[in-house]
Amino acid sequence: MSKKELTAEQEQLARFAKALGHPIRIAILKMLANQSCCYHGDMSEILPIAKSTLSQHLNELKDAGLIQGTITPPTVQYCIHKENWEKAKELFTAMFKMNILQDSCTVS
């Protein structure tokens, strides 16, 4: 049996999953989903983390493509990247709809 290369969809799903792997990032996404946009300064007043830590989490979500930011000095405005959010929903839905063989694993 030869090794298979990872697909672009597998790579992208893993990137989305990594970005979603922290509770603060989940809180950020929920906050952004409930409004059209939000400023970094506003989020830093609500979330229980330092501004620099918030910036790191926002960068992780932005690098994964789940959010986008608009810089209007001295502020940065963030919102959900709708196209990539829909892609993430599609990929996660497909993964969780996979059929699992009933006899695939026996744990004693």
JSON list of N, CA and C in Angstrom, two decimals, residues 9-91:
[
{"chain": "A", "resi": 9, "resn": "GLU", "atom": "N", "xyz": [-8.26, 20.02, 1.38]},
{"chain": "A", "resi": 9, "resn": "GLU", "atom": "CA", "xyz": [-9.36, 20.13, 2.34]},
{"chain": "A", "resi": 9, "resn": "GLU", "atom": "C", "xyz": [-8.95, 19.62, 3.72]},
{"chain": "A", "resi": 10, "resn": "GLN", "atom": "N", "xyz": [-8.18, 18.54, 3.78]},
{"chain": "A", "resi": 10, "resn": "GLN", "atom": "CA", "xyz": [-7.70, 18.05, 5.08]},
{"chain": "A", "resi": 10, "resn": "GLN", "atom": "C", "xyz": [-6.78, 19.08, 5.74]},
{"chain": "A", "resi": 11, "resn": "GLU", "atom": "N", "xyz": [-5.92, 19.68, 4.96]},
{"chain": "A", "resi": 11, "resn": "GLU", "atom": "CA", "xyz": [-5.02, 20.72, 5.48]},
{"chain": "A", "resi": 11, "resn": "GLU", "atom": "C", "xyz": [-5.80, 21.91, 5.99]},
{"chain": "A", "resi": 12, "resn": "GLN", "atom": "N", "xyz": [-6.81, 22.34, 5.22]},
{"chain": "A", "resi": 12, "resn": "GLN", "atom": "CA", "xyz": [-7.59, 23.50, 5.62]},
{"chain": "A", "resi": 12, "resn": "GLN", "atom": "C", "xyz": [-8.43, 23.21, 6.86]},
{"chain": "A", "resi": 13, "resn": "LEU", "atom": "N", "xyz": [-9.02, 22.03, 6.92]},
{"chain": "A", "resi": 13, "resn": "LEU", "atom": "CA", "xyz": [-9.81, 21.66, 8.09]},
{"chain": "A", "resi": 13, "resn": "LEU", "atom": "C", "xyz": [-8.94, 21.63, 9.34]},
{"chain": "A", "resi": 14, "resn": "ALA", "atom": "N", "xyz": [-7.74, 21.10, 9.22]},
{"chain": "A", "resi": 14, "resn": "ALA", "atom": "CA", "xyz": [-6.82, 21.07, 10.36]},
{"chain": "A", "resi": 14, "resn": "ALA", "atom": "C", "xyz": [-6.45, 22.49, 10.79]},
{"chain": "A", "resi": 15, "resn": "ARG", "atom": "N", "xyz": [-6.28, 23.39, 9.85]},
{"chain": "A", "resi": 15, "resn": "ARG", "atom": "CA", "xyz": [-5.94, 24.78, 10.17]},
{"chain": "A", "resi": 15, "resn": "ARG", "atom": "C", "xyz": [-7.08, 25.46, 10.91]},
{"chain": "A", "resi": 16, "resn": "PHE", "atom": "N", "xyz": [-8.31, 25.23, 10.42]},
{"chain": "A", "resi": 16, "resn": "PHE", "atom": "CA", "xyz": [-9.48, 25.77, 11.11]},
{"chain": "A", "resi": 16, "resn": "PHE", "atom": "C", "xyz": [-9.58, 25.19, 12.52]},
{"chain": "A", "resi": 17, "resn": "ALA", "atom": "N", "xyz": [-9.38, 23.88, 12.65]},
{"chain": "A", "resi": 17, "resn": "ALA", "atom": "CA", "xyz": [-9.49, 23.21, 13.95]},
{"chain": "A", "resi": 17, "resn": "ALA", "atom": "C", "xyz": [-8.46, 23.77, 14.93]},
{"chain": "A", "resi": 18, "resn": "LYS", "atom": "N", "xyz": [-7.25, 23.98, 14.45]},
{"chain": "A", "resi": 18, "resn": "LYS", "atom": "CA", "xyz": [-6.21, 24.54, 15.32]},
{"chain": "A", "resi": 18, "resn": "LYS", "atom": "C", "xyz": [-6.62, 25.93, 15.82]},
{"chain": "A", "resi": 19, "resn": "ALA", "atom": "N", "xyz": [-7.15, 26.74, 14.91]},
{"chain": "A", "resi": 19, "resn": "ALA", "atom": "CA", "xyz": [-7.55, 28.09, 15.29]},
{"chain": "A", "resi": 19, "resn": "ALA", "atom": "C", "xyz": [-8.70, 28.07, 16.30]},
{"chain": "A", "resi": 20, "resn": "LEU", "atom": "N", "xyz": [-9.54, 27.06, 16.23]},
{"chain": "A", "resi": 20, "resn": "LEU", "atom": "CA", "xyz": [-10.67, 26.95, 17.15]},
{"chain": "A", "resi": 20, "resn": "LEU", "atom": "C", "xyz": [-10.29, 26.28, 18.47]},
{"chain": "A", "resi": 21, "resn": "GLY", "atom": "N", "xyz": [-9.03, 25.91, 18.61]},
{"chain": "A", "resi": 21, "resn": "GLY", "atom": "CA", "xyz": [-8.58, 25.11, 19.75]},
{"chain": "A", "resi": 21, "resn": "GLY", "atom": "C", "xyz": [-8.30, 25.87, 21.03]},
{"chain": "A", "resi": 22, "resn": "HIS", "atom": "N", "xyz": [-8.86, 27.05, 21.21]},
{"chain": "A", "resi": 22, "resn": "HIS", "atom": "CA", "xyz": [-8.66, 27.79, 22.46]},
{"chain": "A", "resi": 22, "resn": "HIS", "atom": "C", "xyz": [-9.97, 28.48, 22.84]},
{"chain": "A", "resi": 23, "resn": "PRO", "atom": "N", "xyz": [-10.37, 28.41, 24.12]},
{"chain": "A", "resi": 23, "resn": "PRO", "atom": "CA", "xyz": [-11.66, 28.99, 24.52]},
{"chain": "A", "resi": 23, "resn": "PRO", "atom": "C", "xyz": [-11.77, 30.50, 24.28]},
{"chain": "A", "resi": 24, "resn": "ILE", "atom": "N", "xyz": [-10.68, 31.23, 24.36]},
{"chain": "A", "resi": 24, "resn": "ILE", "atom": "CA", "xyz": [-10.74, 32.67, 24.08]},
{"chain": "A", "resi": 24, "resn": "ILE", "atom": "C", "xyz": [-11.09, 32.90, 22.62]},
{"chain": "A", "resi": 25, "resn": "ARG", "atom": "N", "xyz": [-10.55, 32.09, 21.74]},
{"chain": "A", "resi": 25, "resn": "ARG", "atom": "CA", "xyz": [-10.85, 32.24, 20.31]},
{"chain": "A", "resi": 25, "resn": "ARG", "atom": "C", "xyz": [-12.31, 31.93, 20.03]},
{"chain": "A", "resi": 26, "resn": "ILE", "atom": "N", "xyz": [-12.85, 30.96, 20.73]},
{"chain": "A", "resi": 26, "resn": "ILE", "atom": "CA", "xyz": [-14.28, 30.65, 20.60]},
{"chain": "A", "resi": 26, "resn": "ILE", "atom": "C", "xyz": [-15.09, 31.86, 21.07]},
{"chain": "A", "resi": 27, "resn": "ALA", "atom": "N", "xyz": [-14.70, 32.46, 22.19]},
{"chain": "A", "resi": 27, "resn": "ALA", "atom": "CA", "xyz": [-15.39, 33.64, 22.71]},
{"chain": "A", "resi": 27, "resn": "ALA", "atom": "C", "xyz": [-15.31, 34.80, 21.72]},
{"chain": "A", "resi": 28, "resn": "ILE", "atom": "N", "xyz": [-14.16, 34.98, 21.10]},
{"chain": "A", "resi": 28, "resn": "ILE", "atom": "CA", "xyz": [-13.99, 36.04, 20.10]},
{"chain": "A", "resi": 28, "resn": "ILE", "atom": "C", "xyz": [-14.95, 35.81, 18.93]},
{"chain": "A", "resi": 29, "resn": "LEU", "atom": "N", "xyz": [-14.99, 34.59, 18.42]},
{"chain": "A", "resi": 29, "resn": "LEU", "atom": "CA", "xyz": [-15.86, 34.29, 17.29]},
{"chain": "A", "resi": 29, "resn": "LEU", "atom": "C", "xyz": [-17.34, 34.48, 17.64]},
{"chain": "A", "resi": 30, "resn": "LYS", "atom": "N", "xyz": [-17.73, 34.07, 18.85]},
{"chain": "A", "resi": 30, "resn": "LYS", "atom": "CA", "xyz": [-19.11, 34.27, 19.27]},
{"chain": "A", "resi": 30, "resn": "LYS", "atom": "C", "xyz": [-19.43, 35.76, 19.36]},
{"chain": "A", "resi": 31, "resn": "MET", "atom": "N", "xyz": [-18.49, 36.53, 19.87]},
{"chain": "A", "resi": 31, "resn": "MET", "atom": "CA", "xyz": [-18.68, 37.97, 19.98]},
{"chain": "A", "resi": 31, "resn": "MET", "atom": "C", "xyz": [-18.84, 38.59, 18.59]},
{"chain": "A", "resi": 32, "resn": "LEU", "atom": "N", "xyz": [-17.98, 38.20, 17.66]},
{"chain": "A", "resi": 32, "resn": "LEU", "atom": "CA", "xyz": [-18.04, 38.76, 16.31]},
{"chain": "A", "resi": 32, "resn": "LEU", "atom": "C", "xyz": [-19.27, 38.28, 15.54]},
{"chain": "A", "resi": 33, "resn": "ALA", "atom": "N", "xyz": [-19.74, 37.07, 15.83]},
{"chain": "A", "resi": 33, "resn": "ALA", "atom": "CA", "xyz": [-20.91, 36.55, 15.13]},
{"chain": "A", "resi": 33, "resn": "ALA", "atom": "C", "xyz": [-22.18, 37.31, 15.51]},
{"chain": "A", "resi": 34, "resn": "ASN", "atom": "N", "xyz": [-22.18, 37.92, 16.68]},
{"chain": "A", "resi": 34, "resn": "ASN", "atom": "CA", "xyz": [-23.36, 38.63, 17.16]},
{"chain": "A", "resi": 34, "resn": "ASN", "atom": "C", "xyz": [-23.39, 40.11, 16.78]},
{"chain": "A", "resi": 35, "resn": "GLN", "atom": "N", "xyz": [-22.41, 40.55, 16.02]},
{"chain": "A", "resi": 35, "resn": "GLN", "atom": "CA", "xyz": [-22.38, 41.94, 15.57]},
{"chain": "A", "resi": 35, "resn": "GLN", "atom": "C", "xyz": [-21.67, 42.02, 14.23]},
{"chain": "A", "resi": 36, "resn": "SER", "atom": "N", "xyz": [-21.86, 43.11, 13.53]},
{"chain": "A", "resi": 36, "resn": "SER", "atom": "CA", "xyz": [-21.27, 43.22, 12.19]},
{"chain": "A", "resi": 36, "resn": "SER", "atom": "C", "xyz": [-19.75, 43.37, 12.25]},
{"chain": "A", "resi": 37, "resn": "CYS", "atom": "N", "xyz": [-19.25, 43.98, 13.33]},
{"chain": "A", "resi": 37, "resn": "CYS", "atom": "CA", "xyz": [-17.81, 44.13, 13.51]},
{"chain": "A", "resi": 37, "resn": "CYS", "atom": "C", "xyz": [-17.53, 44.50, 14.96]},
{"chain": "A", "resi": 38, "resn": "CYS", "atom": "N", "xyz": [-16.26, 44.47, 15.31]},
{"chain": "A", "resi": 38, "resn": "CYS", "atom": "CA", "xyz": [-15.87, 44.83, 16.67]},
{"chain": "A", "resi": 38, "resn": "CYS", "atom": "C", "xyz": [-14.44, 45.36, 16.64]},
{"chain": "A", "resi": 39, "resn": "TYR", "atom": "N", "xyz": [-14.17, 46.33, 17.48]},
{"chain": "A", "resi": 39, "resn": "TYR", "atom": "CA", "xyz": [-12.84, 46.91, 17.55]},
{"chain": "A", "resi": 39, "resn": "TYR", "atom": "C", "xyz": [-12.00, 46.18, 18.60]},
{"chain": "A", "resi": 40, "resn": "HIS", "atom": "N", "xyz": [-10.70, 46.11, 18.34]},
{"chain": "A", "resi": 40, "resn": "HIS", "atom": "CA", "xyz": [-9.76, 45.47, 19.26]},
{"chain": "A", "resi": 40, "resn": "HIS", "atom": "C", "xyz": [-9.91, 46.02, 20.66]},
{"chain": "A", "resi": 41, "resn": "GLY", "atom": "N", "xyz": [-9.99, 47.34, 20.80]},
{"chain": "A", "resi": 41, "resn": "GLY", "atom": "CA", "xyz": [-10.10, 47.97, 22.11]},
{"chain": "A", "resi": 41, "resn": "GLY", "atom": "C", "xyz": [-11.37, 47.57, 22.85]},
{"chain": "A", "resi": 42, "resn": "ASP", "atom": "N", "xyz": [-12.47, 47.44, 22.11]},
{"chain": "A", "resi": 42, "resn": "ASP", "atom": "CA", "xyz": [-13.73, 47.01, 22.74]},
{"chain": "A", "resi": 42, "resn": "ASP", "atom": "C", "xyz": [-13.62, 45.58, 23.24]},
{"chain": "A", "resi": 43, "resn": "MET", "atom": "N", "xyz": [-13.01, 44.72, 22.45]},
{"chain": "A", "resi": 43, "resn": "MET", "atom": "CA", "xyz": [-12.86, 43.32, 22.86]},
{"chain": "A", "resi": 43, "resn": "MET", "atom": "C", "xyz": [-11.97, 43.21, 24.09]},
{"chain": "A", "resi": 44, "resn": "SER", "atom": "N", "xyz": [-10.93, 44.04, 24.15]},
{"chain": "A", "resi": 44, "resn": "SER", "atom": "CA", "xyz": [-10.00, 43.96, 25.27]},
{"chain": "A", "resi": 44, "resn": "SER", "atom": "C", "xyz": [-10.65, 44.39, 26.58]},
{"chain": "A", "resi": 45, "resn": "GLU", "atom": "N", "xyz": [-11.72, 45.16, 26.49]},
{"chain": "A", "resi": 45, "resn": "GLU", "atom": "CA", "xyz": [-12.44, 45.57, 27.70]},
{"chain": "A", "resi": 45, "resn": "GLU", "atom": "C", "xyz": [-13.40, 44.48, 28.18]},
{"chain": "A", "resi": 46, "resn": "ILE", "atom": "N", "xyz": [-13.79, 43.58, 27.30]},
{"chain": "A", "resi": 46, "resn": "ILE", "atom": "CA", "xyz": [-14.77, 42.54, 27.63]},
{"chain": "A", "resi": 46, "resn": "ILE", "atom": "C", "xyz": [-14.11, 41.22, 27.99]},
{"chain": "A", "resi": 47, "resn": "LEU", "atom": "N", "xyz": [-13.10, 40.84, 27.23]},
{"chain": "A", "resi": 47, "resn": "LEU", "atom": "CA", "xyz": [-12.46, 39.53, 27.44]},
{"chain": "A", "resi": 47, "resn": "LEU", "atom": "C", "xyz": [-11.44, 39.59, 28.57]},
{"chain": "A", "resi": 48, "resn": "PRO", "atom": "N", "xyz": [-11.33, 38.51, 29.35]},
{"chain": "A", "resi": 48, "resn": "PRO", "atom": "CA", "xyz": [-10.45, 38.50, 30.53]},
{"chain": "A", "resi": 48, "resn": "PRO", "atom": "C", "xyz": [-8.98, 38.19, 30.22]},
{"chain": "A", "resi": 49, "resn": "ILE", "atom": "N", "xyz": [-8.42, 38.91, 29.24]},
{"chain": "A", "resi": 49, "resn": "ILE", "atom": "CA", "xyz": [-7.01, 38.71, 28.87]},
{"chain": "A", "resi": 49, "resn": "ILE", "atom": "C", "xyz": [-6.37, 40.05, 28.56]},
{"chain": "A", "resi": 50, "resn": "ALA", "atom": "N", "xyz": [-5.04, 40.06, 28.57]},
{"chain": "A", "resi": 50, "resn": "ALA", "atom": "CA", "xyz": [-4.28, 41.27, 28.24]},
{"chain": "A", "resi": 50, "resn": "ALA", "atom": "C", "xyz": [-4.44, 41.60, 26.76]},
{"chain": "A", "resi": 51, "resn": "LYS", "atom": "N", "xyz": [-4.28, 42.88, 26.43]},
{"chain": "A", "resi": 51, "resn": "LYS", "atom": "CA", "xyz": [-4.39, 43.32, 25.04]},
{"chain": "A", "resi": 51, "resn": "LYS", "atom": "C", "xyz": [-3.41, 42.59, 24.12]},
{"chain": "A", "resi": 52, "resn": "SER", "atom": "N", "xyz": [-2.19, 42.38, 24.61]},
{"chain": "A", "resi": 52, "resn": "SER", "atom": "CA", "xyz": [-1.19, 41.69, 23.78]},
{"chain": "A", "resi": 52, "resn": "SER", "atom": "C", "xyz": [-1.59, 40.24, 23.52]},
{"chain": "A", "resi": 53, "resn": "THR", "atom": "N", "xyz": [-2.17, 39.60, 24.51]},
{"chain": "A", "resi": 53, "resn": "THR", "atom": "CA", "xyz": [-2.63, 38.21, 24.35]},
{"chain": "A", "resi": 53, "resn": "THR", "atom": "C", "xyz": [-3.81, 38.17, 23.40]},
{"chain": "A", "resi": 54, "resn": "LEU", "atom": "N", "xyz": [-4.71, 39.14, 23.51]},
{"chain": "A", "resi": 54, "resn": "LEU", "atom": "CA", "xyz": [-5.84, 39.24, 22.60]},
{"chain": "A", "resi": 54, "resn": "LEU", "atom": "C", "xyz": [-5.33, 39.37, 21.16]},
{"chain": "A", "resi": 55, "resn": "SER", "atom": "N", "xyz": [-4.33, 40.19, 20.97]},
{"chain": "A", "resi": 55, "resn": "SER", "atom": "CA", "xyz": [-3.76, 40.37, 19.62]},
{"chain": "A", "resi": 55, "resn": "SER", "atom": "C", "xyz": [-3.24, 39.06, 19.06]},
{"chain": "A", "resi": 56, "resn": "GLN", "atom": "N", "xyz": [-2.61, 38.26, 19.88]},
{"chain": "A", "resi": 56, "resn": "GLN", "atom": "CA", "xyz": [-2.09, 36.96, 19.43]},
{"chain": "A", "resi": 56, "resn": "GLN", "atom": "C", "xyz": [-3.24, 36.05, 19.00]},
{"chain": "A", "resi": 57, "resn": "HIS", "atom": "N", "xyz": [-4.32, 36.03, 19.78]},
{"chain": "A", "resi": 57, "resn": "HIS", "atom": "CA", "xyz": [-5.47, 35.19, 19.43]},
{"chain": "A", "resi": 57, "resn": "HIS", "atom": "C", "xyz": [-6.15, 35.70, 18.16]},
{"chain": "A", "resi": 58, "resn": "LEU", "atom": "N", "xyz": [-6.28, 37.01, 18.01]},
{"chain": "A", "resi": 58, "resn": "LEU", "atom": "CA", "xyz": [-6.86, 37.57, 16.80]},
{"chain": "A", "resi": 58, "resn": "LEU", "atom": "C", "xyz": [-6.01, 37.23, 15.58]},
{"chain": "A", "resi": 59, "resn": "ASN", "atom": "N", "xyz": [-4.69, 37.29, 15.73]},
{"chain": "A", "resi": 59, "resn": "ASN", "atom": "CA", "xyz": [-3.80, 36.94, 14.62]},
{"chain": "A", "resi": 59, "resn": "ASN", "atom": "C", "xyz": [-3.95, 35.48, 14.23]},
{"chain": "A", "resi": 60, "resn": "GLU", "atom": "N", "xyz": [-4.11, 34.60, 15.21]},
{"chain": "A", "resi": 60, "resn": "GLU", "atom": "CA", "xyz": [-4.29, 33.17, 14.91]},
{"chain": "A", "resi": 60, "resn": "GLU", "atom": "C", "xyz": [-5.58, 32.95, 14.11]},
{"chain": "A", "resi": 61, "resn": "LEU", "atom": "N", "xyz": [-6.65, 33.60, 14.53]},
{"chain": "A", "resi": 61, "resn": "LEU", "atom": "CA", "xyz": [-7.92, 33.48, 13.81]},
{"chain": "A", "resi": 61, "resn": "LEU", "atom": "C", "xyz": [-7.83, 34.10, 12.42]},
{"chain": "A", "resi": 62, "resn": "LYS", "atom": "N", "xyz": [-7.12, 35.21, 12.33]},
{"chain": "A", "resi": 62, "resn": "LYS", "atom": "CA", "xyz": [-6.95, 35.88, 11.04]},
{"chain": "A", "resi": 62, "resn": "LYS", "atom": "C", "xyz": [-6.08, 35.04, 10.10]},
{"chain": "A", "resi": 63, "resn": "ASP", "atom": "N", "xyz": [-5.00, 34.48, 10.63]},
{"chain": "A", "resi": 63, "resn": "ASP", "atom": "CA", "xyz": [-4.12, 33.63, 9.81]},
{"chain": "A", "resi": 63, "resn": "ASP", "atom": "C", "xyz": [-4.85, 32.40, 9.28]},
{"chain": "A", "resi": 64, "resn": "ALA", "atom": "N", "xyz": [-5.79, 31.88, 10.07]},
{"chain": "A", "resi": 64, "resn": "ALA", "atom": "CA", "xyz": [-6.57, 30.73, 9.64]},
{"chain": "A", "resi": 64, "resn": "ALA", "atom": "C", "xyz": [-7.66, 31.14, 8.64]},
{"chain": "A", "resi": 65, "resn": "GLY", "atom": "N", "xyz": [-7.90, 32.44, 8.54]},
{"chain": "A", "resi": 65, "resn": "GLY", "atom": "CA", "xyz": [-8.90, 32.94, 7.60]},
{"chain": "A", "resi": 65, "resn": "GLY", "atom": "C", "xyz": [-10.31, 33.01, 8.15]},
{"chain": "A", "resi": 66, "resn": "LEU", "atom": "N", "xyz": [-10.49, 32.79, 9.45]},
{"chain": "A", "resi": 66, "resn": "LEU", "atom": "CA", "xyz": [-11.83, 32.81, 10.02]},
{"chain": "A", "resi": 66, "resn": "LEU", "atom": "C", "xyz": [-12.32, 34.22, 10.30]},
{"chain": "A", "resi": 67, "resn": "ILE", "atom": "N", "xyz": [-11.41, 35.17, 10.48]},
{"chain": "A", "resi": 67, "resn": "ILE", "atom": "CA", "xyz": [-11.79, 36.56, 10.66]},
{"chain": "A", "resi": 67, "resn": "ILE", "atom": "C", "xyz": [-10.96, 37.42, 9.72]},
{"chain": "A", "resi": 68, "resn": "GLN", "atom": "N", "xyz": [-11.39, 38.66, 9.57]},
{"chain": "A", "resi": 68, "resn": "GLN", "atom": "CA", "xyz": [-10.61, 39.62, 8.79]},
{"chain": "A", "resi": 68, "resn": "GLN", "atom": "C", "xyz": [-10.61, 40.94, 9.56]},
{"chain": "A", "resi": 69, "resn": "GLY", "atom": "N", "xyz": [-9.57, 41.71, 9.34]},
{"chain": "A", "resi": 69, "resn": "GLY", "atom": "CA", "xyz": [-9.42, 42.97, 10.05]},
{"chain": "A", "resi": 69, "resn": "GLY", "atom": "C", "xyz": [-9.18, 44.12, 9.10]},
{"chain": "A", "resi": 70, "resn": "THR", "atom": "N", "xyz": [-9.70, 45.27, 9.49]},
{"chain": "A", "resi": 70, "resn": "THR", "atom": "CA", "xyz": [-9.49, 46.49, 8.73]},
{"chain": "A", "resi": 70, "resn": "THR", "atom": "C", "xyz": [-8.78, 47.48, 9.64]},
{"chain": "A", "resi": 71, "resn": "ILE", "atom": "N", "xyz": [-7.62, 47.93, 9.19]},
{"chain": "A", "resi": 71, "resn": "ILE", "atom": "CA", "xyz": [-6.84, 48.87, 9.99]},
{"chain": "A", "resi": 71, "resn": "ILE", "atom": "C", "xyz": [-7.20, 50.29, 9.58]},
{"chain": "A", "resi": 72, "resn": "THR", "atom": "N", "xyz": [-7.70, 51.03, 10.56]},
{"chain": "A", "resi": 72, "resn": "THR", "atom": "CA", "xyz": [-7.96, 52.46, 10.39]},
{"chain": "A", "resi": 72, "resn": "THR", "atom": "C", "xyz": [-7.31, 53.14, 11.59]},
{"chain": "A", "resi": 73, "resn": "PRO", "atom": "N", "xyz": [-6.02, 53.48, 11.44]},
{"chain": "A", "resi": 73, "resn": "PRO", "atom": "CA", "xyz": [-5.25, 53.98, 12.59]},
{"chain": "A", "resi": 73, "resn": "PRO", "atom": "C", "xyz": [-6.02, 55.00, 13.41]},
{"chain": "A", "resi": 74, "resn": "PRO", "atom": "N", "xyz": [-6.01, 54.88, 14.70]},
{"chain": "A", "resi": 74, "resn": "PRO", "atom": "CA", "xyz": [-5.22, 53.95, 15.52]},
{"chain": "A", "resi": 74, "resn": "PRO", "atom": "C", "xyz": [-5.97, 52.68, 15.90]},
{"chain": "A", "resi": 75, "resn": "THR", "atom": "N", "xyz": [-7.06, 52.35, 15.22]},
{"chain": "A", "resi": 75, "resn": "THR", "atom": "CA", "xyz": [-7.85, 51.19, 15.61]},
{"chain": "A", "resi": 75, "resn": "THR", "atom": "C", "xyz": [-7.82, 50.09, 14.55]},
{"chain": "A", "resi": 76, "resn": "VAL", "atom": "N", "xyz": [-8.18, 48.88, 14.99]},
{"chain": "A", "resi": 76, "resn": "VAL", "atom": "CA", "xyz": [-8.34, 47.76, 14.07]},
{"chain": "A", "resi": 76, "resn": "VAL", "atom": "C", "xyz": [-9.74, 47.20, 14.31]},
{"chain": "A", "resi": 77, "resn": "GLN", "atom": "N", "xyz": [-10.47, 47.05, 13.22]},
{"chain": "A", "resi": 77, "resn": "GLN", "atom": "CA", "xyz": [-11.84, 46.57, 13.27]},
{"chain": "A", "resi": 77, "resn": "GLN", "atom": "C", "xyz": [-11.86, 45.14, 12.72]},
{"chain": "A", "resi": 78, "resn": "TYR", "atom": "N", "xyz": [-12.49, 44.21, 13.45]},
{"chain": "A", "resi": 78, "resn": "TYR", "atom": "CA", "xyz": [-12.53, 42.81, 13.04]},
{"chain": "A", "resi": 78, "resn": "TYR", "atom": "C", "xyz": [-13.96, 42.37, 12.77]},
{"chain": "A", "resi": 79, "resn": "CYS", "atom": "N", "xyz": [-14.08, 41.39, 11.86]},
{"chain": "A", "resi": 79, "resn": "CYS", "atom": "CA", "xyz": [-15.37, 40.76, 11.59]},
{"chain": "A", "resi": 79, "resn": "CYS", "atom": "C", "xyz": [-15.12, 39.33, 11.11]},
{"chain": "A", "resi": 80, "resn": "ILE", "atom": "N", "xyz": [-16.18, 38.54, 11.11]},
{"chain": "A", "resi": 80, "resn": "ILE", "atom": "CA", "xyz": [-16.09, 37.16, 10.61]},
{"chain": "A", "resi": 80, "resn": "ILE", "atom": "C", "xyz": [-15.85, 37.21, 9.10]},
{"chain": "A", "resi": 81, "resn": "HIS", "atom": "N", "xyz": [-14.95, 36.37, 8.61]},
{"chain": "A", "resi": 81, "resn": "HIS", "atom": "CA", "xyz": [-14.74, 36.22, 7.16]},
{"chain": "A", "resi": 81, "resn": "HIS", "atom": "C", "xyz": [-15.80, 35.23, 6.68]},
{"chain": "A", "resi": 82, "resn": "LYS", "atom": "N", "xyz": [-16.89, 35.76, 6.14]},
{"chain": "A", "resi": 82, "resn": "LYS", "atom": "CA", "xyz": [-18.07, 34.94, 5.86]},
{"chain": "A", "resi": 82, "resn": "LYS", "atom": "C", "xyz": [-17.81, 33.77, 4.91]},
{"chain": "A", "resi": 83, "resn": "GLU", "atom": "N", "xyz": [-17.05, 34.00, 3.86]},
{"chain": "A", "resi": 83, "resn": "GLU", "atom": "CA", "xyz": [-16.78, 32.95, 2.89]},
{"chain": "A", "resi": 83, "resn": "GLU", "atom": "C", "xyz": [-16.01, 31.80, 3.54]},
{"chain": "A", "resi": 84, "resn": "ASN", "atom": "N", "xyz": [-14.97, 32.12, 4.31]},
{"chain": "A", "resi": 84, "resn": "ASN", "atom": "CA", "xyz": [-14.19, 31.08, 4.97]},
{"chain": "A", "resi": 84, "resn": "ASN", "atom": "C", "xyz": [-14.97, 30.43, 6.10]},
{"chain": "A", "resi": 85, "resn": "TRP", "atom": "N", "xyz": [-15.83, 31.18, 6.76]},
{"chain": "A", "resi": 85, "resn": "TRP", "atom": "CA", "xyz": [-16.67, 30.61, 7.82]},
{"chain": "A", "resi": 85, "resn": "TRP", "atom": "C", "xyz": [-17.59, 29.54, 7.21]},
{"chain": "A", "resi": 86, "resn": "GLU", "atom": "N", "xyz": [-18.17, 29.84, 6.06]},
{"chain": "A", "resi": 86, "resn": "GLU", "atom": "CA", "xyz": [-19.03, 28.86, 5.39]},
{"chain": "A", "resi": 86, "resn": "GLU", "atom": "C", "xyz": [-18.22, 27.62, 4.97]},
{"chain": "A", "resi": 87, "resn": "LYS", "atom": "N", "xyz": [-17.00, 27.84, 4.51]},
{"chain": "A", "resi": 87, "resn": "LYS", "atom": "CA", "xyz": [-16.13, 26.71, 4.14]},
{"chain": "A", "resi": 87, "resn": "LYS", "atom": "C", "xyz": [-15.81, 25.86, 5.36]},
{"chain": "A", "resi": 88, "resn": "ALA", "atom": "N", "xyz": [-15.54, 26.50, 6.50]},
{"chain": "A", "resi": 88, "resn": "ALA", "atom": "CA", "xyz": [-15.25, 25.75, 7.73]},
{"chain": "A", "resi": 88, "resn": "ALA", "atom": "C", "xyz": [-16.47, 24.93, 8.13]},
{"chain": "A", "resi": 89, "resn": "LYS", "atom": "N", "xyz": [-17.66, 25.53, 8.08]},
{"chain": "A", "resi": 89, "resn": "LYS", "atom": "CA", "xyz": [-18.88, 24.80, 8.42]},
{"chain": "A", "resi": 89, "resn": "LYS", "atom": "C", "xyz": [-19.06, 23.59, 7.52]},
{"chain": "A", "resi": 90, "resn": "GLU", "atom": "N", "xyz": [-18.80, 23.78, 6.23]},
{"chain": "A", "resi": 90, "resn": "GLU", "atom": "CA", "xyz": [-18.92, 22.69, 5.26]},
{"chain": "A", "resi": 90, "resn": "GLU", "atom": "C", "xyz": [-17.95, 21.55, 5.57]},
{"chain": "A", "resi": 91, "resn": "LEU", "atom": "N", "xyz": [-16.70, 21.90, 5.84]},
{"chain": "A", "resi": 91, "resn": "LEU", "atom": "CA", "xyz": [-15.68, 20.88, 6.11]},
{"chain": "A", "resi": 91, "resn": "LEU", "atom": "C", "xyz": [-15.95, 20.13, 7.41]}
]
